[in-house]
PDB file of C-alpha atoms in Angstrom:
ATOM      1  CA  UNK A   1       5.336  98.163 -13.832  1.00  0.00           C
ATOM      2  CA  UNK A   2       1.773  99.094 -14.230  1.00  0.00           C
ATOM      3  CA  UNK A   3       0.504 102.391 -15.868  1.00  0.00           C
ATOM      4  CA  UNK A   4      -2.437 104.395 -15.733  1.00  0.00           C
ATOM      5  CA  UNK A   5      -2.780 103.620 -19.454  1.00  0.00           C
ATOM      6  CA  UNK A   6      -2.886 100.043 -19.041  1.00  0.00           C
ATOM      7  CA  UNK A   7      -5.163 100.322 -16.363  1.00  0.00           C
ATOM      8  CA  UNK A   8      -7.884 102.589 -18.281  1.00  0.00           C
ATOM      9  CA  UNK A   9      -7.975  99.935 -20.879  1.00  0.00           C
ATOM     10  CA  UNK A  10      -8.016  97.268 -18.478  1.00  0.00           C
ATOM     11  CA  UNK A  11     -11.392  98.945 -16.585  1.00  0.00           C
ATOM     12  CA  UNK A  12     -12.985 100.298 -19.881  1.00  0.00           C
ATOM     13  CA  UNK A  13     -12.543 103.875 -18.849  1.00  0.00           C
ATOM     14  CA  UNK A  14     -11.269 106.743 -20.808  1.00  0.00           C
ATOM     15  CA  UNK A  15      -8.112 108.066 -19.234  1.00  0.00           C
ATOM     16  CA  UNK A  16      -8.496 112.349 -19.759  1.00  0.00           C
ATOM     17  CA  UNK A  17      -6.075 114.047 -21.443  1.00  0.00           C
ATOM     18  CA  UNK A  18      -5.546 116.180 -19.233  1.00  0.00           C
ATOM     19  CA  UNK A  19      -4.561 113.414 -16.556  1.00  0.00           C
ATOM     20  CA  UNK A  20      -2.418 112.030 -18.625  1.00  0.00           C
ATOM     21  CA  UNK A  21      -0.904 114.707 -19.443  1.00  0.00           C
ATOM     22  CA  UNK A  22       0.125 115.434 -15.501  1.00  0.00           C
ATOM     23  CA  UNK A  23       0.945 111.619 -14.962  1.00  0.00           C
ATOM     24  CA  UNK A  24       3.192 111.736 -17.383  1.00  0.00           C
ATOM     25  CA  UNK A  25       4.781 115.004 -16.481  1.00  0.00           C
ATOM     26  CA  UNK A  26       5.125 113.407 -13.321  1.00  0.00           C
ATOM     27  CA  UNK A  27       3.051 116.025 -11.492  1.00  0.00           C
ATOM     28  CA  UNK A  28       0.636 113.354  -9.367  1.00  0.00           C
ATOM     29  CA  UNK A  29       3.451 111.655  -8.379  1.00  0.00           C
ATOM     30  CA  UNK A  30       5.574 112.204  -4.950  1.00  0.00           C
ATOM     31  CA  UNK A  31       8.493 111.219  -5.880  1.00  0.00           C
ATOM     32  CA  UNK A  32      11.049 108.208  -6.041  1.00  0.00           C
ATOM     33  CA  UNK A  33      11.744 108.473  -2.220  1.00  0.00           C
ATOM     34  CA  UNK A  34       8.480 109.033  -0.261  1.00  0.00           C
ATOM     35  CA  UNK A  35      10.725 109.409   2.811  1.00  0.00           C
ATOM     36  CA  UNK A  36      12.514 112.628   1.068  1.00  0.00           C
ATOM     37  CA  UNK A  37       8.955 114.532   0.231  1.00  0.00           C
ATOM     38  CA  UNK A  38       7.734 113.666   3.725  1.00  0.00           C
ATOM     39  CA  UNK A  39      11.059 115.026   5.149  1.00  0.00           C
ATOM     40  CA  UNK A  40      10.334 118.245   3.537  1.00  0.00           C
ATOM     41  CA  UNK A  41       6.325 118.088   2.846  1.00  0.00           C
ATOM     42  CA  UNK A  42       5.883 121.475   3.800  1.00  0.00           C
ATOM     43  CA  UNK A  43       8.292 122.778   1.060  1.00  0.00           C
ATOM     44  CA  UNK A  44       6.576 120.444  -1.456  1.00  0.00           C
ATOM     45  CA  UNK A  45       3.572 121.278  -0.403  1.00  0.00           C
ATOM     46  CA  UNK A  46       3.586 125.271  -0.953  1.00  0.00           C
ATOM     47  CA  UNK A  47       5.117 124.347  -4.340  1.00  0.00           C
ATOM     48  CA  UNK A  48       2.758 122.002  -5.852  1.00  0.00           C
ATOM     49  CA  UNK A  49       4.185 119.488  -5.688  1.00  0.00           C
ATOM     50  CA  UNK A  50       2.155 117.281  -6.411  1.00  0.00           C
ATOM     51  CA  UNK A  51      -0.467 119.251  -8.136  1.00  0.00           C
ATOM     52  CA  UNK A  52      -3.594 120.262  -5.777  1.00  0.00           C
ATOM     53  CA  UNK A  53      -1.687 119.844  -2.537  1.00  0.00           C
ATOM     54  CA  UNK A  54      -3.747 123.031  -1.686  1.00  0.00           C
ATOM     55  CA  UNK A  55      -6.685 120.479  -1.847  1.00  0.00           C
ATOM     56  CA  UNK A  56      -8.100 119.448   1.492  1.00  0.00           C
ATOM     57  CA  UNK A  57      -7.691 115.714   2.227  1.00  0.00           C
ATOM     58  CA  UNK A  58      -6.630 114.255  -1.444  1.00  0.00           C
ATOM     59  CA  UNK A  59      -3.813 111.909  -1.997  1.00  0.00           C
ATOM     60  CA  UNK A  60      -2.717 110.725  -5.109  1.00  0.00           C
ATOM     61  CA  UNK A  61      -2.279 107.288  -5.522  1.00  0.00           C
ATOM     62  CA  UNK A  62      -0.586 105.667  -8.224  1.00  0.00           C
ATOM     63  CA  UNK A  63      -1.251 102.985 -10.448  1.00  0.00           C
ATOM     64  CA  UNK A  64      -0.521 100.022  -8.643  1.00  0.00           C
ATOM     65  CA  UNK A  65      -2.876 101.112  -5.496  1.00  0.00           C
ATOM     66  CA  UNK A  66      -5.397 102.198  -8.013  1.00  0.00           C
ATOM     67  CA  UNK A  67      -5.230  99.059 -10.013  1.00  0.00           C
ATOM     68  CA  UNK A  68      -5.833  97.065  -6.110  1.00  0.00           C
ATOM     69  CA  UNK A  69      -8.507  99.316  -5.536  1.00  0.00           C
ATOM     70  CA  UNK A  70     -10.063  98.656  -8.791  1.00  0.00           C
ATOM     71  CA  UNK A  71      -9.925  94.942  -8.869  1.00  0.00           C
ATOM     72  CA  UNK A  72     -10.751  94.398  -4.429  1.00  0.00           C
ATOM     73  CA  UNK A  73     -13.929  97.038  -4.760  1.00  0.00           C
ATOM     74  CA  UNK A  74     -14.412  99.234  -7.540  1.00  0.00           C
ATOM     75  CA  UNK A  75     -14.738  96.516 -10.269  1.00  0.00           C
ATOM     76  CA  UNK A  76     -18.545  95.936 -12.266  1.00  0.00           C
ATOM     77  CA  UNK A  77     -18.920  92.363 -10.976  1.00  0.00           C
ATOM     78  CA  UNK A  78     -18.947  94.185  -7.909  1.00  0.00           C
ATOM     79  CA  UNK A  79     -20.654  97.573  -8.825  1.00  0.00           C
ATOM     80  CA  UNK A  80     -23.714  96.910 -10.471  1.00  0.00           C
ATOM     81  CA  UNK A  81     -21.820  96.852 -13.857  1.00  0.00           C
ATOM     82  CA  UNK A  82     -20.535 100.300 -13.277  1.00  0.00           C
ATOM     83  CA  UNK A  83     -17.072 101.024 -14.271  1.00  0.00           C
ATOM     84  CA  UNK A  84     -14.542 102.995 -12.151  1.00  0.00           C
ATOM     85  CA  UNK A  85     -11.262 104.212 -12.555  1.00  0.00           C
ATOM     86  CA  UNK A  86      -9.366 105.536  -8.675  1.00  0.00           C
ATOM     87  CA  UNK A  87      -6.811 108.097  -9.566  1.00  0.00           C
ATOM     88  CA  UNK A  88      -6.589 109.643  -5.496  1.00  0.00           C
ATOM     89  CA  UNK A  89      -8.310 109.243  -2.383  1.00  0.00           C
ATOM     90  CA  UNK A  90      -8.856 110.344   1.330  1.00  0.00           C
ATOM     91  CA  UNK A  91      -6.989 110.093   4.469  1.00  0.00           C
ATOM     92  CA  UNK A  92     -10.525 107.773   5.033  1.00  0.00           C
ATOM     93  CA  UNK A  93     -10.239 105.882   1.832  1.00  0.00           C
ATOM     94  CA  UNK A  94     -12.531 107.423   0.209  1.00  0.00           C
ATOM     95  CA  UNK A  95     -11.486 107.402  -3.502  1.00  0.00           C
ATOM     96  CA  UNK A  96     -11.841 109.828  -6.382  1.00  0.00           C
ATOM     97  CA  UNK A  97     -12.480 107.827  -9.549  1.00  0.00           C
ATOM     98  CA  UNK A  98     -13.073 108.500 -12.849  1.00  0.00           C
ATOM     99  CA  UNK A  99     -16.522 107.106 -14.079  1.00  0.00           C
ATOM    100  CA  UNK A 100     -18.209 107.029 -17.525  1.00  0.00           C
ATOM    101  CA  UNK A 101     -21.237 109.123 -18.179  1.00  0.00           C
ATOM    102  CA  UNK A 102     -23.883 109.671 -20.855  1.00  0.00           C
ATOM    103  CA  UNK A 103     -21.684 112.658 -21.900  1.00  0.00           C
ATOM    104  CA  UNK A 104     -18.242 111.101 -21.483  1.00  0.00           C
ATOM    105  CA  UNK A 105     -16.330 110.936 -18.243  1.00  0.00           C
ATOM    106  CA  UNK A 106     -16.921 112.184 -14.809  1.00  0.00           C
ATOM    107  CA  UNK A 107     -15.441 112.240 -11.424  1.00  0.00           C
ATOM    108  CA  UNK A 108     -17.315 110.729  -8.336  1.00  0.00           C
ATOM    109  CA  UNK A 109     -15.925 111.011  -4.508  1.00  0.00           C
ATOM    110  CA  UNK A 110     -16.827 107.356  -3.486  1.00  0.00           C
ATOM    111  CA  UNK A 111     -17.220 107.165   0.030  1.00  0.00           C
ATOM    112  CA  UNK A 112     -15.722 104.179   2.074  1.00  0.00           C
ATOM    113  CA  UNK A 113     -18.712 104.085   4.373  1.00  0.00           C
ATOM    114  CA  UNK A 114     -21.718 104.951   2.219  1.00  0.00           C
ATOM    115  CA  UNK A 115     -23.763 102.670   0.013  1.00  0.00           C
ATOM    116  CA  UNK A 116     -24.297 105.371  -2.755  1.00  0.00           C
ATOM    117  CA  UNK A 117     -22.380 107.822  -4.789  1.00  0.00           C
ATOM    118  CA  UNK A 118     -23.239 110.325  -7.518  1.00  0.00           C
ATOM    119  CA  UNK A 119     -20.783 111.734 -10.517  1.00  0.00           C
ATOM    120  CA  UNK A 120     -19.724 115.422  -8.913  1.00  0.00           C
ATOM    121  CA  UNK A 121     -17.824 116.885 -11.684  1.00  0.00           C
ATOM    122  CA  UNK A 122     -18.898 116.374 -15.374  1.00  0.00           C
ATOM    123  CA  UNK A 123     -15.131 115.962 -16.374  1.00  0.00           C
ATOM    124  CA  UNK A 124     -11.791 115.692 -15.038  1.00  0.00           C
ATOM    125  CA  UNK A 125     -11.131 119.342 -15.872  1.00  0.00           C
ATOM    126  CA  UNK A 126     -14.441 120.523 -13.881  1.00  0.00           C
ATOM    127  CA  UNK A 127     -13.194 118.201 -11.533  1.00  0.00           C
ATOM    128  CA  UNK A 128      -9.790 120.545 -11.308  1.00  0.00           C
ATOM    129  CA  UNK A 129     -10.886 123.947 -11.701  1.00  0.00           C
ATOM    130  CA  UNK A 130     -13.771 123.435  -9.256  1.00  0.00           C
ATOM    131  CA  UNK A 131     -10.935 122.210  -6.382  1.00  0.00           C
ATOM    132  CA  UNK A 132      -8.950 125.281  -7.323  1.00  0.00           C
ATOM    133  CA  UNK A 133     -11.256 127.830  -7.003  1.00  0.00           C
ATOM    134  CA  UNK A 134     -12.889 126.545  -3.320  1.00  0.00           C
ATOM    135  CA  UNK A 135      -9.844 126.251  -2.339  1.00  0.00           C
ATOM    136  CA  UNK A 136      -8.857 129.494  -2.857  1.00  0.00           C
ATOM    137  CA  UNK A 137     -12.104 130.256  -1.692  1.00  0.00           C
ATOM    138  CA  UNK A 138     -11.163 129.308   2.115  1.00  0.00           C
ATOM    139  CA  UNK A 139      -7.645 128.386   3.052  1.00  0.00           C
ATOM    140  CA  UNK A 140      -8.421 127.260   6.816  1.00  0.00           C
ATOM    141  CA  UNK A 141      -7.885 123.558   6.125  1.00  0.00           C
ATOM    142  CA  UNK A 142      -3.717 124.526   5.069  1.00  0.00           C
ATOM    143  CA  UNK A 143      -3.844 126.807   8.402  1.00  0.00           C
ATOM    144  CA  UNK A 144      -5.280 124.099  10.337  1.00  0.00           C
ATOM    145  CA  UNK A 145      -1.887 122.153   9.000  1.00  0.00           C
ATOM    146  CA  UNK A 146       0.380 124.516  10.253  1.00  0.00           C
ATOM    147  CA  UNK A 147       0.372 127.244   7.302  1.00  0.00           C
ATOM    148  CA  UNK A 148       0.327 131.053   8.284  1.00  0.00           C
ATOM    149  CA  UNK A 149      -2.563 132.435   6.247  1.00  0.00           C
ATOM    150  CA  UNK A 150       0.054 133.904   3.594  1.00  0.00           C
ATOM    151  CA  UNK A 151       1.625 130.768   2.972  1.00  0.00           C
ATOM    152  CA  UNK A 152      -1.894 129.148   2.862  1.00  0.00           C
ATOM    153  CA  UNK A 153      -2.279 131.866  -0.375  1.00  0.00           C
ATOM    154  CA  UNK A 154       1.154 131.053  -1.329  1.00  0.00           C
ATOM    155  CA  UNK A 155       0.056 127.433  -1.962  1.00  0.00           C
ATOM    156  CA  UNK A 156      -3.640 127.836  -4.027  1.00  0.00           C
ATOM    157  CA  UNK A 157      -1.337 130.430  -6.070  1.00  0.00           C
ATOM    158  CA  UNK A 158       1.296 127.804  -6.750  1.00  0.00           C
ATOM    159  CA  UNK A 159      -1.420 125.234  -7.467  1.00  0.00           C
ATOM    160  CA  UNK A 160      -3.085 127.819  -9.767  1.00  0.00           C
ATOM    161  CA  UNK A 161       0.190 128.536 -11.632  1.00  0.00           C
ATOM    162  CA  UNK A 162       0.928 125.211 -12.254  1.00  0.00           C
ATOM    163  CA  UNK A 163      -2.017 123.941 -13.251  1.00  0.00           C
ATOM    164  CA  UNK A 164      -3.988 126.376 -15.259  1.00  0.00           C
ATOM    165  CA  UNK A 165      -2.330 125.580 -18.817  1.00  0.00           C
ATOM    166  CA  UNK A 166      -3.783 122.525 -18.588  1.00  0.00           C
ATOM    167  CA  UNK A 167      -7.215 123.812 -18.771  1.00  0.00           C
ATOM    168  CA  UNK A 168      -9.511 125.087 -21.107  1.00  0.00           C
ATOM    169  CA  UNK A 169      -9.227 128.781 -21.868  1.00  0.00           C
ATOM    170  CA  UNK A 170     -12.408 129.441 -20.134  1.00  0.00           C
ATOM    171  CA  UNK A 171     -10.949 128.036 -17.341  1.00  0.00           C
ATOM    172  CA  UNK A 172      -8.099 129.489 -17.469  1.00  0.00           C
ATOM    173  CA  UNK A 173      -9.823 133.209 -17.618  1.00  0.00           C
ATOM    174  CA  UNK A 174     -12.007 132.425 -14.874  1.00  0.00           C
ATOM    175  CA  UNK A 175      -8.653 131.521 -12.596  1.00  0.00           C
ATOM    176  CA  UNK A 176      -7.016 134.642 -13.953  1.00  0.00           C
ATOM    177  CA  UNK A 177      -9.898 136.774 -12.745  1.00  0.00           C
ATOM    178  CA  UNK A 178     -10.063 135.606  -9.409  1.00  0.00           C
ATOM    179  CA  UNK A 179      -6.478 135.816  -8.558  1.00  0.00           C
ATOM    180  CA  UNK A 180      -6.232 139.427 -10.079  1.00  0.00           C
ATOM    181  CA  UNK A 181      -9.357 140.439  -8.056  1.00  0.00           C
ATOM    182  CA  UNK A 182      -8.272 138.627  -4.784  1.00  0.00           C
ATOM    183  CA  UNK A 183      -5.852 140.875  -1.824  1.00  0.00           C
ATOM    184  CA  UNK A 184      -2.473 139.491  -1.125  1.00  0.00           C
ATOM    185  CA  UNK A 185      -3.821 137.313   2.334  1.00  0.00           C
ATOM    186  CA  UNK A 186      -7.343 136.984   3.876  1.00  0.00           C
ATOM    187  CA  UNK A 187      -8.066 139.797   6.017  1.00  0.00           C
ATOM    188  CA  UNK A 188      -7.006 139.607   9.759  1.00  0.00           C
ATOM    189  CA  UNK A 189      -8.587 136.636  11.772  1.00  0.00           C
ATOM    190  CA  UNK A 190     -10.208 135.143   8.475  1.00  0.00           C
ATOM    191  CA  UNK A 191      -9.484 132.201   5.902  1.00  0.00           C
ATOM    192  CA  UNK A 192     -11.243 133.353   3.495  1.00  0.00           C
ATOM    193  CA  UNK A 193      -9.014 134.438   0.194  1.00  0.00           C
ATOM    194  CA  UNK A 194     -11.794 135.357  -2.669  1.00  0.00           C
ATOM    195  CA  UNK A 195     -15.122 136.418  -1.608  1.00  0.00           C
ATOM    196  CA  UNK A 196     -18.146 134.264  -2.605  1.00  0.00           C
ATOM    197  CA  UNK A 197     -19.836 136.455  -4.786  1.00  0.00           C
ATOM    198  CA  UNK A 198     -16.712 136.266  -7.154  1.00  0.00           C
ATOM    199  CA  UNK A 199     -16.032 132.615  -6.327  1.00  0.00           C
ATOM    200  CA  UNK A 200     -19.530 131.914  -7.183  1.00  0.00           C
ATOM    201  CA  UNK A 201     -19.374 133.669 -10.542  1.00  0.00           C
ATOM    202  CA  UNK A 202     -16.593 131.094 -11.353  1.00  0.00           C
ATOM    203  CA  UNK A 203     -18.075 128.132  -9.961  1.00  0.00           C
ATOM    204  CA  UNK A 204     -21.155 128.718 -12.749  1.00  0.00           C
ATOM    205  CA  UNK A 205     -19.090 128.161 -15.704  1.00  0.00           C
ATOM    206  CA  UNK A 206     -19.294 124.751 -14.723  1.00  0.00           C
ATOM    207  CA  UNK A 207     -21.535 122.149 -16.194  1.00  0.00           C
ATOM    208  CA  UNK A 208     -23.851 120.178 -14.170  1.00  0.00           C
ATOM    209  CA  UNK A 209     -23.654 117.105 -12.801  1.00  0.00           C
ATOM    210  CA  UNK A 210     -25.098 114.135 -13.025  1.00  0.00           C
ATOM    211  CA  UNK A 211     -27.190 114.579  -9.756  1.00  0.00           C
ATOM    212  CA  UNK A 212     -28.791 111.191  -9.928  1.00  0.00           C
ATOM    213  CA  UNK A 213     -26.960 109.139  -7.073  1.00  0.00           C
ATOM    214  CA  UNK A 214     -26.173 105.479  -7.567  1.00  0.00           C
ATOM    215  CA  UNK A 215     -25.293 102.130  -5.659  1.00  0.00           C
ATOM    216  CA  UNK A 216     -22.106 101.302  -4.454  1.00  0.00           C
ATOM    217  CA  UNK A 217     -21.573  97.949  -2.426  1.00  0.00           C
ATOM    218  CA  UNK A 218     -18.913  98.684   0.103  1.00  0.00           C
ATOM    219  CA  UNK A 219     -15.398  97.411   0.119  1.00  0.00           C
ATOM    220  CA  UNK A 220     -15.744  95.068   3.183  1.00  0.00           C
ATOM    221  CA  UNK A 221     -18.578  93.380   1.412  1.00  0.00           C
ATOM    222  CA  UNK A 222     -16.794  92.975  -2.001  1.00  0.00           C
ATOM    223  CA  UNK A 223     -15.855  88.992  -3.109  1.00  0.00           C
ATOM    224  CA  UNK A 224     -18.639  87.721   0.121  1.00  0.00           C
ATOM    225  CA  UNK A 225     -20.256  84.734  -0.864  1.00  0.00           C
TER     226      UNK A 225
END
């Protein structure tokens, strides 16, 4: 059966430690039986499991579908010599993929329907912290799924808990700070958990991005003549 490790090797892209630490701690995955976490996806849902279910529209994906993505569309005989690794996508099919950089490796959203992308997140970890804290900073996408606002909190807090010892100290500090400042649920009639001001203090530890945006052929056109 395929791993994510082969897989790196196989597309010449760094696999984070971090993400391989979760893989193998089986914390992307949902489970032997699909059917079971569906049956109870609210449940597994408020307790991370898998890690950033607080995260609007992300599924993980595992190595098999992100070795088929790889090889049908996000391959460099395809992309311009650009190398890709999928590790999630969107309800869409949109994928999140790592992606070397001058500095190492980022994470780009690559859009189904678009004919660019840019790297978003400077690493894995920025890739992480940054879902974290803007989804804490809203929570109307879980209400919109059928979460009260509390359970909404429950879920970013859950997410939080379980994923902050994988990340730097900083990191970690900066998610510390914004749960100990934040009230127990949004205030009456809002989604909104931690205030912007506070959420936009933690959003500036980041690095930036690579802003420059770059050509992607879409998948439909992939392997044409």
């Amino acid at each position: 059966m395929a791993t994510f490790a082969e897989l790196a090797e196989d597309c010449g892209v760094a696999l984070p430690g971090m993400l391989a630490r979760l893989i193998d701690a089986g914390r992307t995955g949902y489970g032997e039986d699909s059917a079971a976490w569906r049956a109870d996806w609210k449940g597994n849902t408020l307790a991370a499991r898998p890690v950033l279910s607080c995260m609007d529209d992300l599924e993980w994906i595992d190595a098999q579908q992100a070795r088929e993505t790889a090889e049908e569309w996000l391959n460099p005989g395809y992309q311009h010599g650009r190398r890709f690794l999928p590790f999630a996508e969107s309800g869409a099919g949109d994928a999140y993929c790592l992606t070397p950089t001058a500095g190492g490796v980022g994470v780009a959203l690559v859009w189904h329907d678009s004919g660019d992308a840019r790297v978003d997140w400077p690493s894995f970890e920025a890739f992480v912290f940054d879902a974290l804290v803007r989804s804490a900073a809203d929570v109307g996408h879980l209400v919109e799924d059928g979460f009260t606002p509390a359970e909404a909190v429950a879920c970013v807090a859950a997410n939080i808990n379980a994923l902050k010892e994988y990340l730097p100290p900083a990191m970690q500090a900066e998610l510390d700070r914004l749960t100990a400042e934040a009230p127990p649920a949004p205030a009456d009639g809002s989604t909104v958990w931690i205030n912007e001001t506070s959420v936009d203090v933690a959003l500036a530890l980041l690095p930036a991005a690579e802003d420059a945006p770059f050509e992607v052929v879409p998948r439909w056109e992939c392997g044409e003549g």
